[in-house]
Amino acid sequence: MSARARRRGPAPAAALVALALGACGPYAEVAQKLDVTARVAGDTWIAADGAEVRVLLVGTSSSDGSTPFAFTSMQMPISAGTSASTLQGTWAETGSEGRATLRVEREYTLPDERTTSLLSRRGAWRTDERRTLQLTVIRDGGRLVLAGDAALAGTYAAFGAALARLGTATARDAACAFQIANLGIRSSEIRIIGFGGPGMTQYQRAETYVGTVAGNLRVSQSGFTHNTTTILYSAFEDLGGARVDGPQVTDANSGGDGHMSGVLTFVLQPRSPDGSAATPVTGSIDYGGAGNPADAVQISNGSASGGVYVVSIEGGGSARVSPETPPSPSVAECLRLP
């Protein structure tokens, strides 16, 4: 990880709360609701370019030919992830030449603020300014090839079919299971307004966010000088075929230093060549060191800075994954992406 930036001493709790609530209140901007996510029931596609992982969800077309879509770009130079963004809107394909028009209705941004003092961070935010993107779309068997906009361009694999390449027996398999399940966790954080910054104190009043595909999460915070933030996932899916359940808990002081706990379970659902469900990969991610507090994921200045994710596949392998090091294996290697 990058070296920690020099920080001011912890601010008084009252000042921290005033800063967060004054900046965000119960809304990200004036009259802007916290969660406006539309469900996208359809296909999930995945691509990777170096440390960037791209996930595209394209829903079922309506009678007017348009369909909801969600596109998420995640920078994953380390297993904890750094920056990320999400676009949501409608997708319309016209004619026989593979032309598609994407009408973006909202954009979420989670910047890399690891070297910024916690109290100076913005955290995740959303803009609702509409814009249009033009793409060329080619479907080739189990692949989707996009061109025309550099942010989305690439060769995508069908996510369910790619999951069929996962193993279950070894430590490598368990590390892969973590990297894939973590994509859905990471993408959820992008839409939690204020995530990663002082705006998280607004969740002294708990709020619920829906999964793009299914389920929901509930985020809450308690305490002032010492804060406990709980994100409770319930059958949550941001990628069709990757479900997580359970609590992710962070205990930290007002300077953002502390540790994590909680155990999430995951279900990764591969698809056979005929599209039917194959045997799922199930397991757990323990943020609290699996009974050894020394191994709990450590938080410094609001970012993961040590410890390990303890990952276990039911009836199979286990692994200890550092949040600070590059994903090993990478998502592309785990899923054998093009």
mmCIF file of C-alpha atoms in Angstrom:
data_model
loop_
_atom_site.group_PDB
_atom_site.id
_atom_site.type_symbol
_atom_site.label_atom_id
_atom_site.label_comp_id
_atom_site.label_asym_id
_atom_site.label_seq_id
_atom_site.Cartn_x
_atom_site.Cartn_y
_atom_site.Cartn_z
ATOM 1 C CA MET A 1 0.000 0.000 0.000
ATOM 2 C CA SER A 2 0.964 3.626 -0.373
ATOM 3 C CA ALA A 3 2.491 5.261 2.665
ATOM 4 C CA ARG A 4 -0.019 6.846 4.939
ATOM 5 C CA ALA A 5 -0.400 10.577 4.640
ATOM 6 C CA ARG A 6 0.424 12.725 7.658
ATOM 7 C CA ARG A 7 -2.796 13.232 9.582
ATOM 8 C CA ARG A 8 -4.078 15.793 11.954
ATOM 9 C CA GLY A 9 -4.876 14.524 15.438
ATOM 10 C CA PRO A 10 -8.337 12.966 15.847
ATOM 11 C CA ALA A 11 -11.045 15.619 15.728
ATOM 12 C CA PRO A 12 -13.603 15.834 18.515
ATOM 13 C CA ALA A 13 -16.494 13.500 17.882
ATOM 14 C CA ALA A 14 -19.017 16.333 17.716
ATOM 15 C CA ALA A 15 -16.985 18.089 15.034
ATOM 16 C CA LEU A 16 -16.753 14.888 12.982
ATOM 17 C CA VAL A 17 -20.501 14.362 13.106
ATOM 18 C CA ALA A 18 -21.179 17.998 12.254
ATOM 19 C CA LEU A 19 -18.834 17.789 9.279
ATOM 20 C CA ALA A 20 -20.455 14.672 7.900
ATOM 21 C CA LEU A 21 -24.063 15.665 8.472
ATOM 22 C CA GLY A 22 -23.468 19.192 7.290
ATOM 23 C CA ALA A 23 -21.948 17.931 4.060
ATOM 24 C CA CYS A 24 -24.364 15.129 3.310
ATOM 25 C CA GLY A 25 -27.305 15.155 5.681
ATOM 26 C CA PRO A 26 -29.623 12.246 4.974
ATOM 27 C CA TYR A 27 -29.001 12.791 1.237
ATOM 28 C CA ALA A 28 -25.921 12.964 -0.969
ATOM 29 C CA GLU A 29 -26.983 16.337 -2.378
ATOM 30 C CA VAL A 30 -30.050 18.496 -1.821
ATOM 31 C CA ALA A 31 -33.167 16.333 -2.345
ATOM 32 C CA GLN A 32 -31.053 13.419 -3.656
ATOM 33 C CA LYS A 33 -32.110 10.054 -2.252
ATOM 34 C CA LEU A 34 -29.402 7.734 -1.020
ATOM 35 C CA ASP A 35 -30.446 4.711 -3.080
ATOM 36 C CA VAL A 36 -32.107 4.827 -6.492
ATOM 37 C CA THR A 37 -30.690 1.582 -7.895
ATOM 38 C CA ALA A 38 -32.874 -0.169 -10.458
ATOM 39 C CA ARG A 39 -32.794 -3.952 -10.639
ATOM 40 C CA VAL A 40 -31.076 -5.418 -13.693
ATOM 41 C CA ALA A 41 -32.357 -8.927 -14.394
ATOM 42 C CA GLY A 42 -30.478 -10.389 -17.334
ATOM 43 C CA ASP A 43 -26.884 -11.199 -18.272
ATOM 44 C CA THR A 44 -23.655 -10.487 -16.384
ATOM 45 C CA TRP A 45 -20.435 -10.032 -18.366
ATOM 46 C CA ILE A 46 -16.896 -9.599 -17.043
ATOM 47 C CA ALA A 47 -13.599 -8.390 -18.505
ATOM 48 C CA ALA A 48 -10.178 -7.497 -17.104
ATOM 49 C CA ASP A 49 -7.455 -5.145 -18.279
ATOM 50 C CA GLY A 50 -4.411 -5.226 -16.018
ATOM 51 C CA ALA A 51 -5.513 -4.230 -12.530
ATOM 52 C CA GLU A 52 -8.931 -3.075 -13.752
ATOM 53 C CA VAL A 53 -11.955 -5.375 -13.633
ATOM 54 C CA ARG A 54 -15.037 -4.407 -15.638
ATOM 55 C CA VAL A 55 -18.489 -5.836 -14.952
ATOM 56 C CA LEU A 56 -21.436 -5.213 -17.272
ATOM 57 C CA LEU A 57 -25.027 -6.186 -16.514
ATOM 58 C CA VAL A 58 -27.518 -6.012 -19.377
ATOM 59 C CA GLY A 59 -31.150 -6.628 -18.511
ATOM 60 C CA THR A 60 -34.102 -7.957 -20.478
ATOM 61 C CA SER A 61 -35.380 -5.692 -23.256
ATOM 62 C CA SER A 62 -38.702 -3.954 -22.813
ATOM 63 C CA SER A 63 -41.343 -3.505 -25.527
ATOM 64 C CA ASP A 64 -39.683 -0.271 -26.740
ATOM 65 C CA GLY A 65 -36.334 -2.021 -27.269
ATOM 66 C CA SER A 66 -34.537 -0.435 -24.328
ATOM 67 C CA THR A 67 -33.226 -2.294 -21.335
ATOM 68 C CA PRO A 68 -31.619 -1.375 -18.001
ATOM 69 C CA PHE A 69 -27.857 -1.725 -17.688
ATOM 70 C CA ALA A 70 -25.203 -1.286 -15.009
ATOM 71 C CA PHE A 71 -21.470 -1.005 -15.673
ATOM 72 C CA THR A 72 -18.836 -1.051 -12.940
ATOM 73 C CA SER A 73 -15.102 -0.456 -13.263
ATOM 74 C CA MET A 74 -12.956 -1.495 -10.280
ATOM 75 C CA GLN A 75 -9.263 -0.814 -9.909
ATOM 76 C CA MET A 76 -7.810 -3.812 -8.041
ATOM 77 C CA PRO A 77 -4.038 -3.333 -7.756
ATOM 78 C CA ILE A 78 -4.425 -4.705 -4.220
ATOM 79 C CA SER A 79 -6.970 -7.194 -2.915
ATOM 80 C CA ALA A 80 -8.738 -4.514 -0.870
ATOM 81 C CA GLY A 81 -9.311 -2.513 -4.063
ATOM 82 C CA THR A 82 -8.713 1.206 -4.574
ATOM 83 C CA SER A 83 -10.892 3.357 -6.845
ATOM 84 C CA ALA A 84 -14.112 2.372 -8.618
ATOM 85 C CA SER A 85 -17.059 3.788 -10.551
ATOM 86 C CA THR A 86 -20.499 2.675 -11.673
ATOM 87 C CA LEU A 87 -22.807 3.791 -14.482
ATOM 88 C CA GLN A 88 -26.529 3.004 -14.530
ATOM 89 C CA GLY A 89 -29.132 3.732 -17.179
ATOM 90 C CA THR A 90 -30.716 2.228 -20.291
ATOM 91 C CA TRP A 91 -29.198 0.304 -23.197
ATOM 92 C CA ALA A 92 -30.797 0.255 -26.666
ATOM 93 C CA GLU A 93 -29.530 -1.669 -29.699
ATOM 94 C CA THR A 94 -30.734 -0.629 -33.159
ATOM 95 C CA GLY A 95 -30.378 -2.098 -36.629
ATOM 96 C CA SER A 96 -28.272 -5.062 -37.666
ATOM 97 C CA GLU A 97 -24.838 -3.458 -37.390
ATOM 98 C CA GLY A 98 -24.470 -3.923 -33.641
ATOM 99 C CA ARG A 99 -24.939 -0.290 -32.719
ATOM 100 C CA ALA A 100 -25.998 0.484 -29.176
ATOM 101 C CA THR A 101 -26.918 3.712 -27.431
ATOM 102 C CA LEU A 102 -26.369 3.899 -23.686
ATOM 103 C CA ARG A 103 -28.248 6.621 -21.860
ATOM 104 C CA VAL A 104 -26.495 7.127 -18.535
ATOM 105 C CA GLU A 105 -28.873 8.306 -15.825
ATOM 106 C CA ARG A 106 -26.517 8.237 -12.845
ATOM 107 C CA GLU A 107 -22.846 7.764 -12.057
ATOM 108 C CA TYR A 108 -21.239 6.669 -8.783
ATOM 109 C CA THR A 109 -17.618 7.435 -7.939
ATOM 110 C CA LEU A 110 -15.418 5.975 -5.206
ATOM 111 C CA PRO A 111 -11.973 7.647 -5.485
ATOM 112 C CA ASP A 112 -8.652 6.366 -4.217
ATOM 113 C CA GLU A 113 -8.200 8.543 -1.127
ATOM 114 C CA ARG A 114 -5.806 6.323 0.813
ATOM 115 C CA THR A 115 -3.227 9.106 1.092
ATOM 116 C CA THR A 116 -5.802 11.730 2.102
ATOM 117 C CA SER A 117 -6.636 12.408 5.740
ATOM 118 C CA LEU A 118 -9.937 10.744 6.648
ATOM 119 C CA LEU A 119 -11.610 14.023 7.605
ATOM 120 C CA SER A 120 -10.582 15.565 4.258
ATOM 121 C CA ARG A 121 -12.050 12.770 2.148
ATOM 122 C CA ARG A 122 -15.206 13.019 0.103
ATOM 123 C CA GLY A 123 -15.950 9.305 0.066
ATOM 124 C CA ALA A 124 -18.341 7.758 -2.472
ATOM 125 C CA TRP A 125 -20.762 10.075 -4.248
ATOM 126 C CA ARG A 126 -23.359 10.043 -7.027
ATOM 127 C CA THR A 127 -24.204 12.454 -9.823
ATOM 128 C CA ASP A 128 -27.513 12.323 -11.701
ATOM 129 C CA GLU A 129 -26.442 14.233 -14.810
ATOM 130 C CA ARG A 130 -27.589 12.417 -17.930
ATOM 131 C CA ARG A 131 -25.348 11.708 -20.917
ATOM 132 C CA THR A 132 -25.224 9.371 -23.917
ATOM 133 C CA LEU A 133 -22.583 6.836 -24.982
ATOM 134 C CA GLN A 134 -22.334 5.110 -28.375
ATOM 135 C CA LEU A 135 -21.041 1.548 -28.698
ATOM 136 C CA THR A 136 -20.568 -1.172 -31.268
ATOM 137 C CA VAL A 137 -21.624 -4.570 -29.922
ATOM 138 C CA ILE A 138 -20.544 -7.955 -31.306
ATOM 139 C CA ARG A 139 -21.779 -11.201 -29.746
ATOM 140 C CA ASP A 140 -19.543 -14.161 -30.441
ATOM 141 C CA GLY A 141 -20.583 -17.348 -28.673
ATOM 142 C CA GLY A 142 -19.982 -16.812 -24.982
ATOM 143 C CA ARG A 143 -18.246 -13.484 -25.536
ATOM 144 C CA LEU A 144 -19.367 -9.886 -25.878
ATOM 145 C CA VAL A 145 -17.046 -7.491 -27.701
ATOM 146 C CA LEU A 146 -17.589 -3.762 -27.145
ATOM 147 C CA ALA A 147 -15.960 -0.898 -29.056
ATOM 148 C CA GLY A 148 -16.528 2.823 -29.475
ATOM 149 C CA ASP A 149 -15.957 4.073 -25.932
ATOM 150 C CA ALA A 150 -12.619 3.480 -24.243
ATOM 151 C CA ALA A 151 -14.128 3.261 -20.751
ATOM 152 C CA LEU A 152 -16.263 0.223 -21.679
ATOM 153 C CA ALA A 153 -14.403 -1.290 -24.645
ATOM 154 C CA GLY A 154 -13.089 -4.827 -24.391
ATOM 155 C CA THR A 155 -13.855 -8.511 -24.759
ATOM 156 C CA TYR A 156 -16.208 -9.732 -22.050
ATOM 157 C CA ALA A 157 -16.904 -13.302 -20.965
ATOM 158 C CA ALA A 158 -20.251 -14.577 -19.713
ATOM 159 C CA PHE A 159 -19.853 -14.511 -15.933
ATOM 160 C CA GLY A 160 -21.765 -17.729 -15.196
ATOM 161 C CA ALA A 161 -19.754 -19.714 -17.742
ATOM 162 C CA ALA A 162 -16.494 -18.250 -16.405
ATOM 163 C CA LEU A 163 -17.418 -19.335 -12.860
ATOM 164 C CA ALA A 164 -17.429 -22.931 -14.126
ATOM 165 C CA ARG A 165 -13.617 -22.665 -14.366
ATOM 166 C CA LEU A 166 -13.226 -22.271 -10.593
ATOM 167 C CA GLY A 167 -11.878 -25.126 -8.506
ATOM 168 C CA THR A 168 -12.635 -25.858 -4.850
ATOM 169 C CA ALA A 169 -9.872 -28.084 -3.444
ATOM 170 C CA THR A 170 -6.756 -25.938 -2.988
ATOM 171 C CA ALA A 171 -5.580 -22.741 -1.318
ATOM 172 C CA ARG A 172 -5.374 -21.195 -4.790
ATOM 173 C CA ASP A 173 -9.028 -22.082 -5.350
ATOM 174 C CA ALA A 174 -10.005 -20.418 -2.071
ATOM 175 C CA ALA A 175 -8.027 -17.281 -2.981
ATOM 176 C CA CYS A 176 -9.864 -17.186 -6.311
ATOM 177 C CA ALA A 177 -13.224 -17.575 -4.577
ATOM 178 C CA PHE A 178 -12.373 -14.569 -2.419
ATOM 179 C CA GLN A 179 -11.342 -12.410 -5.387
ATOM 180 C CA ILE A 180 -14.618 -13.177 -7.193
ATOM 181 C CA ALA A 181 -16.922 -12.780 -4.178
ATOM 182 C CA ASN A 182 -15.086 -9.572 -3.277
ATOM 183 C CA LEU A 183 -16.086 -8.011 -6.603
ATOM 184 C CA GLY A 184 -19.720 -7.984 -5.512
ATOM 185 C CA ILE A 185 -18.774 -6.614 -2.095
ATOM 186 C CA ARG A 186 -16.574 -3.951 -3.648
ATOM 187 C CA SER A 187 -19.235 -2.897 -6.164
ATOM 188 C CA SER A 188 -21.767 -2.491 -3.350
ATOM 189 C CA GLU A 189 -19.490 -0.043 -1.525
ATOM 190 C CA ILE A 190 -19.433 2.319 -4.508
ATOM 191 C CA ARG A 191 -23.154 3.034 -4.051
ATOM 192 C CA ILE A 192 -23.020 3.610 -0.277
ATOM 193 C CA ILE A 193 -22.955 7.392 -0.312
ATOM 194 C CA GLY A 194 -20.090 8.663 1.853
ATOM 195 C CA PHE A 195 -18.335 5.278 2.008
ATOM 196 C CA GLY A 196 -14.654 5.723 2.826
ATOM 197 C CA GLY A 197 -15.110 9.204 4.283
ATOM 198 C CA PRO A 198 -16.594 11.128 7.214
ATOM 199 C CA GLY A 199 -20.022 10.996 5.552
ATOM 200 C CA MET A 200 -20.429 7.497 6.985
ATOM 201 C CA THR A 201 -21.580 9.083 10.249
ATOM 202 C CA GLN A 202 -24.928 9.809 8.580
ATOM 203 C CA TYR A 203 -25.686 6.099 9.020
ATOM 204 C CA GLN A 204 -26.316 6.654 12.701
ATOM 205 C CA ARG A 205 -29.724 6.364 11.101
ATOM 206 C CA ALA A 206 -29.535 3.014 9.329
ATOM 207 C CA GLU A 207 -30.238 2.869 5.596
ATOM 208 C CA THR A 208 -30.930 0.015 3.173
ATOM 209 C CA TYR A 209 -29.514 -0.349 -0.346
ATOM 210 C CA VAL A 210 -30.730 -2.895 -2.878
ATOM 211 C CA GLY A 211 -28.512 -5.240 -4.844
ATOM 212 C CA THR A 212 -28.390 -4.590 -8.574
ATOM 213 C CA VAL A 213 -29.515 -8.178 -9.225
ATOM 214 C CA ALA A 214 -31.111 -9.270 -5.932
ATOM 215 C CA GLY A 215 -31.155 -8.872 -2.160
ATOM 216 C CA ASN A 216 -30.082 -5.866 -0.141
ATOM 217 C CA LEU A 217 -27.619 -4.525 2.393
ATOM 218 C CA ARG A 218 -28.250 -2.441 5.484
ATOM 219 C CA VAL A 219 -25.583 -0.028 6.694
ATOM 220 C CA SER A 220 -25.575 1.373 10.213
ATOM 221 C CA GLN A 221 -23.147 3.116 12.535
ATOM 222 C CA SER A 222 -23.061 3.577 16.281
ATOM 223 C CA GLY A 223 -20.774 5.483 18.623
ATOM 224 C CA PHE A 224 -18.966 8.800 18.266
ATOM 225 C CA THR A 225 -15.393 8.876 19.608
ATOM 226 C CA HIS A 226 -15.200 5.196 18.673
ATOM 227 C CA ASN A 227 -17.403 4.136 15.763
ATOM 228 C CA THR A 228 -18.782 0.724 14.850
ATOM 229 C CA THR A 229 -19.987 0.447 11.259
ATOM 230 C CA THR A 230 -21.963 -2.646 10.246
ATOM 231 C CA ILE A 231 -22.855 -3.531 6.668
ATOM 232 C CA LEU A 232 -25.306 -6.435 6.786
ATOM 233 C CA TYR A 233 -25.720 -8.274 3.480
ATOM 234 C CA SER A 234 -28.912 -10.274 2.874
ATOM 235 C CA ALA A 235 -28.936 -12.521 -0.235
ATOM 236 C CA PHE A 236 -27.060 -9.656 -1.879
ATOM 237 C CA GLU A 237 -26.130 -9.870 -5.576
ATOM 238 C CA ASP A 238 -24.478 -7.148 -7.608
ATOM 239 C CA LEU A 239 -23.229 -9.759 -10.103
ATOM 240 C CA GLY A 240 -25.668 -12.392 -11.311
ATOM 241 C CA GLY A 241 -24.267 -15.602 -9.854
ATOM 242 C CA ALA A 242 -22.301 -14.220 -6.880
ATOM 243 C CA ARG A 243 -24.309 -13.920 -3.657
ATOM 244 C CA VAL A 244 -23.102 -12.819 -0.204
ATOM 245 C CA ASP A 245 -24.779 -12.908 3.216
ATOM 246 C CA GLY A 246 -23.770 -11.748 6.677
ATOM 247 C CA PRO A 247 -22.181 -8.842 8.541
ATOM 248 C CA GLN A 248 -19.038 -6.909 7.724
ATOM 249 C CA VAL A 249 -18.087 -4.903 10.836
ATOM 250 C CA THR A 250 -15.517 -2.118 11.223
ATOM 251 C CA ASP A 251 -14.524 -0.718 14.630
ATOM 252 C CA ALA A 252 -12.415 2.455 14.415
ATOM 253 C CA ASN A 253 -11.660 5.684 16.212
ATOM 254 C CA SER A 254 -12.425 9.127 14.793
ATOM 255 C CA GLY A 255 -9.100 9.072 12.936
ATOM 256 C CA GLY A 256 -10.114 5.930 11.060
ATOM 257 C CA ASP A 257 -7.787 3.513 12.888
ATOM 258 C CA GLY A 258 -9.129 0.158 14.072
ATOM 259 C CA HIS A 259 -9.952 -3.338 12.865
ATOM 260 C CA MET A 260 -12.626 -5.454 11.188
ATOM 261 C CA SER A 261 -14.684 -8.471 12.213
ATOM 262 C CA GLY A 262 -17.647 -10.467 10.964
ATOM 263 C CA VAL A 263 -18.092 -13.448 8.677
ATOM 264 C CA LEU A 264 -19.675 -13.307 5.231
ATOM 265 C CA THR A 265 -20.827 -16.425 3.425
ATOM 266 C CA PHE A 266 -20.762 -16.576 -0.366
ATOM 267 C CA VAL A 267 -22.365 -18.666 -3.097
ATOM 268 C CA LEU A 268 -20.840 -18.604 -6.587
ATOM 269 C CA GLN A 269 -23.197 -20.169 -9.149
ATOM 270 C CA PRO A 270 -21.510 -21.524 -12.299
ATOM 271 C CA ARG A 271 -23.481 -22.188 -15.481
ATOM 272 C CA SER A 272 -23.127 -25.223 -17.732
ATOM 273 C CA PRO A 273 -22.773 -24.774 -21.518
ATOM 274 C CA ASP A 274 -26.540 -25.294 -21.894
ATOM 275 C CA GLY A 275 -27.198 -22.490 -19.407
ATOM 276 C CA SER A 276 -28.349 -24.702 -16.536
ATOM 277 C CA ALA A 277 -27.034 -24.263 -13.007
ATOM 278 C CA ALA A 278 -23.969 -26.356 -12.141
ATOM 279 C CA THR A 279 -22.705 -27.245 -8.651
ATOM 280 C CA PRO A 280 -22.235 -23.984 -6.694
ATOM 281 C CA VAL A 281 -19.049 -22.972 -4.903
ATOM 282 C CA THR A 282 -19.883 -22.027 -1.315
ATOM 283 C CA GLY A 283 -17.722 -20.733 1.505
ATOM 284 C CA SER A 284 -16.960 -17.909 3.906
ATOM 285 C CA ILE A 285 -14.797 -14.821 4.388
ATOM 286 C CA ASP A 286 -13.761 -14.072 7.975
ATOM 287 C CA TYR A 287 -12.615 -10.486 8.536
ATOM 288 C CA GLY A 288 -11.788 -11.059 12.209
ATOM 289 C CA GLY A 289 -8.883 -13.465 11.867
ATOM 290 C CA ALA A 290 -10.906 -16.674 12.337
ATOM 291 C CA GLY A 291 -10.526 -16.529 16.111
ATOM 292 C CA ASN A 292 -7.054 -14.959 16.163
ATOM 293 C CA PRO A 293 -7.375 -11.181 16.778
ATOM 294 C CA ALA A 294 -3.810 -10.665 15.553
ATOM 295 C CA ASP A 295 -4.968 -11.764 12.080
ATOM 296 C CA ALA A 296 -8.013 -9.460 11.925
ATOM 297 C CA VAL A 297 -8.033 -7.016 9.025
ATOM 298 C CA GLN A 298 -6.485 -3.784 10.296
ATOM 299 C CA ILE A 299 -7.731 -0.316 9.369
ATOM 300 C CA SER A 300 -5.492 2.772 9.244
ATOM 301 C CA ASN A 301 -6.743 6.190 8.168
ATOM 302 C CA GLY A 302 -9.950 4.521 7.004
ATOM 303 C CA SER A 303 -8.284 1.949 4.717
ATOM 304 C CA ALA A 304 -7.315 -1.706 5.088
ATOM 305 C CA SER A 305 -3.658 -1.798 6.114
ATOM 306 C CA GLY A 306 -2.869 -5.255 7.502
ATOM 307 C CA GLY A 307 -4.161 -8.570 8.739
ATOM 308 C CA VAL A 308 -5.738 -11.143 6.429
ATOM 309 C CA TYR A 309 -9.041 -12.226 4.968
ATOM 310 C CA VAL A 310 -9.444 -15.842 6.092
ATOM 311 C CA VAL A 311 -11.255 -17.654 3.288
ATOM 312 C CA SER A 312 -12.685 -21.166 3.395
ATOM 313 C CA ILE A 313 -14.484 -23.173 0.722
ATOM 314 C CA GLU A 314 -17.047 -25.582 2.121
ATOM 315 C CA GLY A 315 -15.565 -29.073 1.833
ATOM 316 C CA GLY A 316 -12.469 -27.696 0.105
ATOM 317 C CA GLY A 317 -9.470 -25.393 0.372
ATOM 318 C CA SER A 318 -8.719 -22.404 2.567
ATOM 319 C CA ALA A 319 -6.531 -19.324 2.146
ATOM 320 C CA ARG A 320 -5.233 -16.253 3.945
ATOM 321 C CA VAL A 321 -5.461 -13.241 1.639
ATOM 322 C CA SER A 322 -3.657 -9.993 2.420
ATOM 323 C CA PRO A 323 -5.626 -6.805 1.648
ATOM 324 C CA GLU A 324 -2.364 -4.978 0.862
ATOM 325 C CA THR A 325 -0.895 -7.148 -1.889
ATOM 326 C CA PRO A 326 -1.954 -7.612 -5.521
ATOM 327 C CA PRO A 327 -4.631 -10.279 -6.056
ATOM 328 C CA SER A 328 -2.895 -13.619 -6.466
ATOM 329 C CA PRO A 329 -4.217 -15.202 -8.584
ATOM 330 C CA SER A 330 -5.863 -12.265 -10.333
ATOM 331 C CA VAL A 331 -9.513 -12.269 -11.383
ATOM 332 C CA ALA A 332 -8.422 -12.744 -14.992
ATOM 333 C CA GLU A 333 -6.327 -15.766 -14.039
ATOM 334 C CA CYS A 334 -9.035 -17.286 -11.826
ATOM 335 C CA LEU A 335 -11.726 -17.042 -14.528
ATOM 336 C CA ARG A 336 -9.354 -17.462 -17.483
ATOM 337 C CA LEU A 337 -10.702 -14.322 -19.092
ATOM 338 C CA PRO A 338 -9.832 -13.427 -22.679
#
